[in-house]
Coordinates of C-alpha atoms and ligand atoms in Angstrom, one line a residue:
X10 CA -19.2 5.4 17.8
X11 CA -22.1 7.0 15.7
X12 CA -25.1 5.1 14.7
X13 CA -25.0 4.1 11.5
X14 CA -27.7 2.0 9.3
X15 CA -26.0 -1.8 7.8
X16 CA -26.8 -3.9 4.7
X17 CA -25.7 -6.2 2.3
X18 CA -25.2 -5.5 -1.6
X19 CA -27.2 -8.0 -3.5
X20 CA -24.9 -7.6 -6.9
X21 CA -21.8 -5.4 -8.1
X22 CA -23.7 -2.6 -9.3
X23 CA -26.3 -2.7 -6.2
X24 CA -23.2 -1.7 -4.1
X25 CA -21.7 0.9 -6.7
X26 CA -24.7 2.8 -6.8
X27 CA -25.6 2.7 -2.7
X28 CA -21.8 3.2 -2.2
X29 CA -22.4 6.5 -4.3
X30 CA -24.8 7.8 -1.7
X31 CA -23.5 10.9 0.8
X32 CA -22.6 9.4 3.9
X33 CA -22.2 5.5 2.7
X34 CA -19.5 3.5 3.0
X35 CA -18.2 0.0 1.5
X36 CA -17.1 -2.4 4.3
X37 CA -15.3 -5.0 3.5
X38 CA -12.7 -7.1 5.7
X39 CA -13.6 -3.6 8.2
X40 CA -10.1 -4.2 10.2
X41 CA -9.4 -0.3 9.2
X42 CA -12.8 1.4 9.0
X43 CA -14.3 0.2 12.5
X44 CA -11.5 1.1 13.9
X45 CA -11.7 4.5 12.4
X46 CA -14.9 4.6 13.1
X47 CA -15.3 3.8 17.1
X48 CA -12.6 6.9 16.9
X49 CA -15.1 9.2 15.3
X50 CA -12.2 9.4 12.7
X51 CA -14.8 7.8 10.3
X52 CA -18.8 8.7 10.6
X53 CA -20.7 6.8 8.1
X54 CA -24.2 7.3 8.7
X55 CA -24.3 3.2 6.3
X56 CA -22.7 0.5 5.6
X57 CA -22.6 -1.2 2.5
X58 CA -21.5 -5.1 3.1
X59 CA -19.7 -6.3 0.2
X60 CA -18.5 -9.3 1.7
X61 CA -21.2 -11.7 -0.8
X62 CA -20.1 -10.3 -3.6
X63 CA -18.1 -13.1 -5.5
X64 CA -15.0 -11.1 -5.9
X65 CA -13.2 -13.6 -3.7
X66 CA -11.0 -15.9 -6.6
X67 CA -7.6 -15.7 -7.9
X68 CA -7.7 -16.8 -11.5
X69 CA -4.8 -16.7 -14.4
X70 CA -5.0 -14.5 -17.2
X71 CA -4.7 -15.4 -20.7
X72 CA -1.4 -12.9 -20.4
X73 CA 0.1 -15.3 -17.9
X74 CA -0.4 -13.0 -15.1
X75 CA -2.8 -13.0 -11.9
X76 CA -6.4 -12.1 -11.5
X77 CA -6.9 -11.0 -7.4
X78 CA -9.9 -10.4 -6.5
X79 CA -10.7 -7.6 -4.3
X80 CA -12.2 -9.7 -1.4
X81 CA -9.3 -12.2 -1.8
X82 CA -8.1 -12.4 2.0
X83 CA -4.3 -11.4 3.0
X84 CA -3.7 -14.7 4.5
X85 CA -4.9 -16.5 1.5
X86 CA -3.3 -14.7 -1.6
X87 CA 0.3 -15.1 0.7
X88 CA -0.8 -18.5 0.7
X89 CA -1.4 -19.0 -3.0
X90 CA 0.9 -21.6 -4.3
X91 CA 1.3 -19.1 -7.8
X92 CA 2.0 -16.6 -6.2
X93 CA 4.2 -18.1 -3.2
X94 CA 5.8 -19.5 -6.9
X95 CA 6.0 -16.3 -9.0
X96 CA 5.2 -13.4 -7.0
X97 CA 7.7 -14.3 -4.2
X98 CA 8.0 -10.8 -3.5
X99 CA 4.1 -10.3 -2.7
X100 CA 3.8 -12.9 -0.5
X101 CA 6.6 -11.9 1.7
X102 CA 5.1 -8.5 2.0
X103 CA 1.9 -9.7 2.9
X104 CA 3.1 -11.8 5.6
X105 CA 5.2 -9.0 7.2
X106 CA 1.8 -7.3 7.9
X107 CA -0.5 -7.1 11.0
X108 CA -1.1 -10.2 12.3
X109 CA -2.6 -13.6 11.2
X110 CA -5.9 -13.1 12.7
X111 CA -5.7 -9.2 10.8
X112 CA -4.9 -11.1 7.6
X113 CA -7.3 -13.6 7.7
X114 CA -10.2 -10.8 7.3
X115 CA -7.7 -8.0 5.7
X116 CA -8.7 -8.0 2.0
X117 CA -7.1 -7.1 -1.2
X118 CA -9.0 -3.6 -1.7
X119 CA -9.3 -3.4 1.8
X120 CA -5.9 -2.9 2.2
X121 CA -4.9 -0.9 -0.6
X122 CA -7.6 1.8 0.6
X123 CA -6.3 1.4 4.4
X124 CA -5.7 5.2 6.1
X125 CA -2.4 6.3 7.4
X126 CA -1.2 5.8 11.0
X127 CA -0.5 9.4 11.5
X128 CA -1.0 9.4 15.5
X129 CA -2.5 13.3 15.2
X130 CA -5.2 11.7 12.1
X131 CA -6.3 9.1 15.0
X132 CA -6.7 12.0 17.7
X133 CA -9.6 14.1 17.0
X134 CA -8.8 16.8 19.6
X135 CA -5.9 17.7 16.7
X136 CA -5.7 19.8 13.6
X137 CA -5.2 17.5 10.9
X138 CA -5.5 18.3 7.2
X139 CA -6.3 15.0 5.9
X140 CA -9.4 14.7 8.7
X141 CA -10.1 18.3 8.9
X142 CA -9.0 19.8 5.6
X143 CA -7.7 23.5 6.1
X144 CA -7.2 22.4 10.1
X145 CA -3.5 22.1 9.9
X146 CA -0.8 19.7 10.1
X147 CA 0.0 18.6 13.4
X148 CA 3.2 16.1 12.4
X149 CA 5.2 18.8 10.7
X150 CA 5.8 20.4 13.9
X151 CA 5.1 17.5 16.6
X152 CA 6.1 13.9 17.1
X153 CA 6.8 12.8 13.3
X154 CA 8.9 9.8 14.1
X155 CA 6.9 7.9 11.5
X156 CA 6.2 10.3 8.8
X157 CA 7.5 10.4 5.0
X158 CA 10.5 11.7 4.0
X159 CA 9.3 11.7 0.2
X160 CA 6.7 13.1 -1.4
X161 CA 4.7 15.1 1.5
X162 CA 3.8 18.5 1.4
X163 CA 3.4 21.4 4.3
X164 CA -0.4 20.1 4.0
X165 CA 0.8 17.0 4.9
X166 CA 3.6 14.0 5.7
X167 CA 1.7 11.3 6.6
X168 CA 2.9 7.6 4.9
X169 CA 0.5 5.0 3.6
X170 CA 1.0 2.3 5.8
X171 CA 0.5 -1.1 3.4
X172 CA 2.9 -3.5 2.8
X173 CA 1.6 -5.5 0.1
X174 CA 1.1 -1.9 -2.3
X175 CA 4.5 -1.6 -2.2
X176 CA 5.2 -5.1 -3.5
X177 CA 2.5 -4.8 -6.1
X178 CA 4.0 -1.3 -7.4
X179 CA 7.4 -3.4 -8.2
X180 CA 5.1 -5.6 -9.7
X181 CA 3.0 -3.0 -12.0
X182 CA -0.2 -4.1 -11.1
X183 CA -3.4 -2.9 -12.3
X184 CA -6.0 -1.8 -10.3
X185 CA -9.4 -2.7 -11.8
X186 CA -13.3 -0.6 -10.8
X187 CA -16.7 -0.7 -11.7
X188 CA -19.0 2.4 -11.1
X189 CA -22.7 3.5 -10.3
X190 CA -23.1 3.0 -13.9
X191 CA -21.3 0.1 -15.0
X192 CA -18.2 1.7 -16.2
X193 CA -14.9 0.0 -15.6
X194 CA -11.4 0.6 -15.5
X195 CA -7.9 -0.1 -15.1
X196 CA -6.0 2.2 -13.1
X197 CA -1.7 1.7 -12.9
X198 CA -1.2 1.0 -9.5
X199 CA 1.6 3.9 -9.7
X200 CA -1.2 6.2 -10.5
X201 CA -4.1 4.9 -7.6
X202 CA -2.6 6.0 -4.4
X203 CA -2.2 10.0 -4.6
X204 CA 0.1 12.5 -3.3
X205 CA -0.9 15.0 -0.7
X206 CA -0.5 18.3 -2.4
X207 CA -3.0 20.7 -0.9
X208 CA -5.4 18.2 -0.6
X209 CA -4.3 15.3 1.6
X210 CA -8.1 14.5 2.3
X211 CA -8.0 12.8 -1.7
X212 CA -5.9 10.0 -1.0
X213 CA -6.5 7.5 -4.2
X214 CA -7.7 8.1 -7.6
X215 CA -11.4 6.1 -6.9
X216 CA -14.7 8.3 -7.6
X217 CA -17.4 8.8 -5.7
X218 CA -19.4 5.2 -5.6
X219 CA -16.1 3.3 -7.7
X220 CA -15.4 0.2 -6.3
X221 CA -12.5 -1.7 -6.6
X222 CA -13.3 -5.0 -8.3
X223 CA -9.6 -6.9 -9.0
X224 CA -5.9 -6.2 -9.0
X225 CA -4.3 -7.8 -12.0
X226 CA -0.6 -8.8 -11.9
X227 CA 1.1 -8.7 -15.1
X228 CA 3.4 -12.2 -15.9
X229 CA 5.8 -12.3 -13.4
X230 CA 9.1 -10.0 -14.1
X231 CA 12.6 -11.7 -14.5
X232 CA 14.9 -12.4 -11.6
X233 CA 15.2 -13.0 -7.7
X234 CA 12.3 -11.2 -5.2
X235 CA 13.0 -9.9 -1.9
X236 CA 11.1 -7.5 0.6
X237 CA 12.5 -6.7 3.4
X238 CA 10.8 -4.5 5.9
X239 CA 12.3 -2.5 9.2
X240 CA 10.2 -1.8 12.1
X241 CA 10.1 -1.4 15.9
X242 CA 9.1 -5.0 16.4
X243 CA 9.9 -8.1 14.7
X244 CA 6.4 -8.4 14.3
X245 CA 2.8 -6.6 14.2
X246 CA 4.2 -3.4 13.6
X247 CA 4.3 -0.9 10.6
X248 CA 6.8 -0.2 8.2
X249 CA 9.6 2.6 9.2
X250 CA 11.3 1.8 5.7
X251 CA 10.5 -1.2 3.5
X252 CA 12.0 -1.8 0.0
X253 CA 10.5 -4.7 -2.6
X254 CA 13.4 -5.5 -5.1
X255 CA 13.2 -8.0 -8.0
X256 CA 16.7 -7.9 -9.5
X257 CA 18.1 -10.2 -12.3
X258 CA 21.6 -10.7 -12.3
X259 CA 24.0 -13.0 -13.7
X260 CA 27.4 -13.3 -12.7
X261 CA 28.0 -9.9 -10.8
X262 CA 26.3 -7.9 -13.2
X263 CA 22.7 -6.9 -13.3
X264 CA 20.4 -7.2 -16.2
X265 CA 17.0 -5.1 -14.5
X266 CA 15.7 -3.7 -11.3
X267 CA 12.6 -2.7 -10.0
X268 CA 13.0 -1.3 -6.5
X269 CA 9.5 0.0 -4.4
X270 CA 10.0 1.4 -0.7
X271 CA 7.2 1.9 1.8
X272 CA 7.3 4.0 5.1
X273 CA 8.6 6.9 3.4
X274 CA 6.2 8.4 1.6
X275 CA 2.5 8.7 0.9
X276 CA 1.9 5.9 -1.8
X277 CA 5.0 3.6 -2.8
X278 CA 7.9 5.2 -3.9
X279 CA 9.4 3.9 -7.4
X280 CA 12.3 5.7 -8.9
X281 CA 12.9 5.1 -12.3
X282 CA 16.3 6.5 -12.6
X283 CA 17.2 4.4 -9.0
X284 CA 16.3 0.9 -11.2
X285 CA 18.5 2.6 -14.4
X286 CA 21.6 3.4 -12.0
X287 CA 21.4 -0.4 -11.4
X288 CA 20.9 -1.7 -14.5
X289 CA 23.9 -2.9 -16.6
X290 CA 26.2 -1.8 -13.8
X291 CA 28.4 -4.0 -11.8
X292 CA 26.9 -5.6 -8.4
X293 CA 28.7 -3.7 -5.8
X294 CA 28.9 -0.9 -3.2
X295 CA 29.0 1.7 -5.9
X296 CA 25.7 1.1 -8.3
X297 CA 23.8 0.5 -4.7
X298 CA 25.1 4.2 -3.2
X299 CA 24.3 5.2 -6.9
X300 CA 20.4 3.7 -6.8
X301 CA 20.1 5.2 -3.3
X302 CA 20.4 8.7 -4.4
X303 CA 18.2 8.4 -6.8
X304 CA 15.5 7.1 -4.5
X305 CA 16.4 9.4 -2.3
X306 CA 16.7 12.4 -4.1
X307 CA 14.5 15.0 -2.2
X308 CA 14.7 13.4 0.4
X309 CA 13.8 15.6 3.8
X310 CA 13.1 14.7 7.3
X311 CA 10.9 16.5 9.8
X312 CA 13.1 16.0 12.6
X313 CA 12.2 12.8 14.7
X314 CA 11.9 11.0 11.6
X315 CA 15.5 11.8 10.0
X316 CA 16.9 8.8 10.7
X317 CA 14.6 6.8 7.5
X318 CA 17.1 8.4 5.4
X319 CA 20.6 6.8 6.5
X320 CA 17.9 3.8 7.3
X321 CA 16.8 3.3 3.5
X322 CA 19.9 3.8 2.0
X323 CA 21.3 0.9 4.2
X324 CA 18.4 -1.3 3.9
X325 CA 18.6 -0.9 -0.2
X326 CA 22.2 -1.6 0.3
X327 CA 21.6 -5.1 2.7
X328 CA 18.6 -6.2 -0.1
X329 CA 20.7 -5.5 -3.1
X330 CA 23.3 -7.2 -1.3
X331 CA 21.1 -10.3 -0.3
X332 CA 20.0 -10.5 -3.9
X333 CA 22.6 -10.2 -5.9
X334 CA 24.3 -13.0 -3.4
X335 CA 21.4 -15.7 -4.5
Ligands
LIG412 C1 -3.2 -3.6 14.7 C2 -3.0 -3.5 13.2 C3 -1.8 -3.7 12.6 C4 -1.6 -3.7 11.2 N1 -0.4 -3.9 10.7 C5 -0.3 -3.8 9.3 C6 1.0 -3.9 8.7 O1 2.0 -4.1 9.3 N2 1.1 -3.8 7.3 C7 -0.1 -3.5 6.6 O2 0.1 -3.5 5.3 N3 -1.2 -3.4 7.1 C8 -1.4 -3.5 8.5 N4 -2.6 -3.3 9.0 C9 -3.7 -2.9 8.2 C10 -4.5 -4.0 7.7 O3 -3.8 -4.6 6.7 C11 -5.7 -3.2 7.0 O4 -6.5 -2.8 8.1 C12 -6.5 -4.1 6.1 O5 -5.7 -4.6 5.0 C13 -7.7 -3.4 5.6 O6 -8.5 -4.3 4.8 P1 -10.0 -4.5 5.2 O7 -10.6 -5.4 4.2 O8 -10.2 -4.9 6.6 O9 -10.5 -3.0 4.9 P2 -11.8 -2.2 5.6 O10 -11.4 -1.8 6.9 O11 -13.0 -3.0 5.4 O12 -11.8 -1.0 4.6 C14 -10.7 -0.1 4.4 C15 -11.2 1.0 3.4 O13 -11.3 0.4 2.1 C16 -12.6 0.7 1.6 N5 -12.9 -0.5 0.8 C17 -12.8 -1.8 1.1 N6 -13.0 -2.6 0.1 C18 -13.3 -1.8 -1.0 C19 -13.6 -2.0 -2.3 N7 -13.7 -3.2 -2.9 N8 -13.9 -0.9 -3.1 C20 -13.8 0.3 -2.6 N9 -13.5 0.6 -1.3 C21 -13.2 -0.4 -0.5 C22 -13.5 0.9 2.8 O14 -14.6 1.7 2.5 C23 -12.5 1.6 3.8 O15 -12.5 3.0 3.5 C24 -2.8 -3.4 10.4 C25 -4.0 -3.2 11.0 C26 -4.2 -3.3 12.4 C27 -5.5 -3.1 13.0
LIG413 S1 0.7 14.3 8.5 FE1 -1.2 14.3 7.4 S2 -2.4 12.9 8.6 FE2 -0.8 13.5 9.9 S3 -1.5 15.3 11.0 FE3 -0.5 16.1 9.2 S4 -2.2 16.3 7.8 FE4 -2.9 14.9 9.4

């Protein structure tokens, strides 16, 4: 590991204006960026310790929604009686990651910012565009096993590895910052995690010195929640395919769908017109087919990774299945 100088922000906008600094860095539950960082992946020359900051409360909003803050802890927002209540689909994500100890520090901007687990970004000895931009892309070619089928580029494949993004972007939440110079916003979540293009290296829509200060949930959408995730393990292990689903039907045919997958592409993936082939259409073998091409229009493997596509199509089928069976 490098040396690197540590401290703790006093206040909001003492971290958003030492985060803007070259070479600082905003730690926060650090379960991603020390690791990154004994791997020379990361080389902060500072720290900036945000972990006093009192962003650690989940409040209600007058809309009827949820106010997370970005220090709220995995283990406790999955724990959260509204949203084990309302946001069904949230909390099941968040306990199909990592581990408990993982979730217990894991926090909510923490994990929304994690890196991917492309095994050529972790090995410095390889080209990689993201690390390295201009290097190369060592995936397209290698051992791609894991790598997105949607949305990547030939500057890069890699997925982003969260679980609970993919549940929040069924649930349209917001994303909410505060800058070096006190401005906020609120950034869609559809519109915070980026696609590779040319540029892999940009993966979210955060400025230099933004910090992420919230993610608000809008009031909870009609119908049943489900994620379902598919990995090597049965547990501690990323996503291959995921899919969050919040359906609403009433006797075998469905009202609305919102359908996010993870483990397939760079941010979550959310088709509109896969949610429109569902909605007013008959529960049944053919509006699921019908929803999975639409997701997975596009869809391409790399070789060792082919197999997410047959995989998603049958997990969307076994979820819509599931659902529409409640
Ligand atoms: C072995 C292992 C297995 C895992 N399995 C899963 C899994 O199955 N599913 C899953 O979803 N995740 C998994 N994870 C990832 C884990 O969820 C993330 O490491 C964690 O959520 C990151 O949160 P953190 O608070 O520790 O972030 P940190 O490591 O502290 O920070 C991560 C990044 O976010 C930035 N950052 C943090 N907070 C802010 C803020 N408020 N504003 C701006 N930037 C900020 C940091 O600068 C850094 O770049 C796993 C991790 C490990 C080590
Ligand atoms: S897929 Fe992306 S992260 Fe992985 S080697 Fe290629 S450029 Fe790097």
């Amino acid at each position: 590991m490098k040396a690197f100088s540590y401290g703790r922000a006093r206040s909001l906008a003492d971290a958003a204006a030492t985060a803007n600094k070259p070479g600082f860095k905003i730690i926060a539950g650090g379960t991603n960026l020390l690791d990154l960082m004994k791997l020379q992946v990361e080389t902060p020359s500072a720290l900036v310790d945000i972990n006093r900051l009192p962003l650690d409360k989940i409040e209600e909003t007058s809309e009827g929604g949820l106010r997370i803050g970005a220090l709220v802890r995995n283990s406790d927002l999955a724990a959260d009686p509204r949203v084990r209540q309302h946001y069904g689909v949230l909390s099941r994500a968040l306990l199909a990651g990592a581990s408990a100890q993982l979730r217990n520090k894991a926090t909510t901007a923490g994990n929304l910012l994690q890196r991917t687990r492309c095994y050529y970004f972790y090995d410095i000895t390889k080209p990689c565009n993201k690390r390295v931009p201009g290097s190369g892309c060592s995936a397209l070619a290698g051992f791609n096993r894991i790598h997105a089928i949607l949305g990547g580029s030939e500057a890069c494949i890699a997925t982003h590895p969260s679980d609970m993004a993919v549940a929040m972007r069924a649930l349209d939440a917001k994303v909410e910052t505060t800058d070096h110079e006190g401005r906020t916003r609120a950034i869609p979540i559809a519109d915070f995690q980026r696609l590779p293009g040319r540029t892999p290296e940009v993966e979210s829509a955060l400025a230099s010195g933004e910090i992420v200060t919230a993610v608000t949930l809008p009031p909870p959408p009609p119908g049943v929640q489900v994620y379902r995730k598919v990995r090597d393990r049965a547990s501690y292990a990323f996503a291959l395919v995921s899919v969050a689903a919040i359906v609403d039907s009433v006797r075998g045919r469905i009202r609305s769908a919102r359908l996010a997958f993870g483990g397939v592409a760079p941010k979550p993936w959310r088709i509109a017109a896969a949610e429109q082939r569902l909605t007013n259409e008959a529960v049944g073998a053919r509006s699921f087919d019908a929803a999975a091409d639409a997701a997975l229009e596009g869809a391409r493997g790399a070789g060792a990774n082919d197999f997410k596509i047959p995989l998603t199509r049958r997990t969307l089928h076994a979820v819509l299945g599931e659902i529409t069976r409640i």
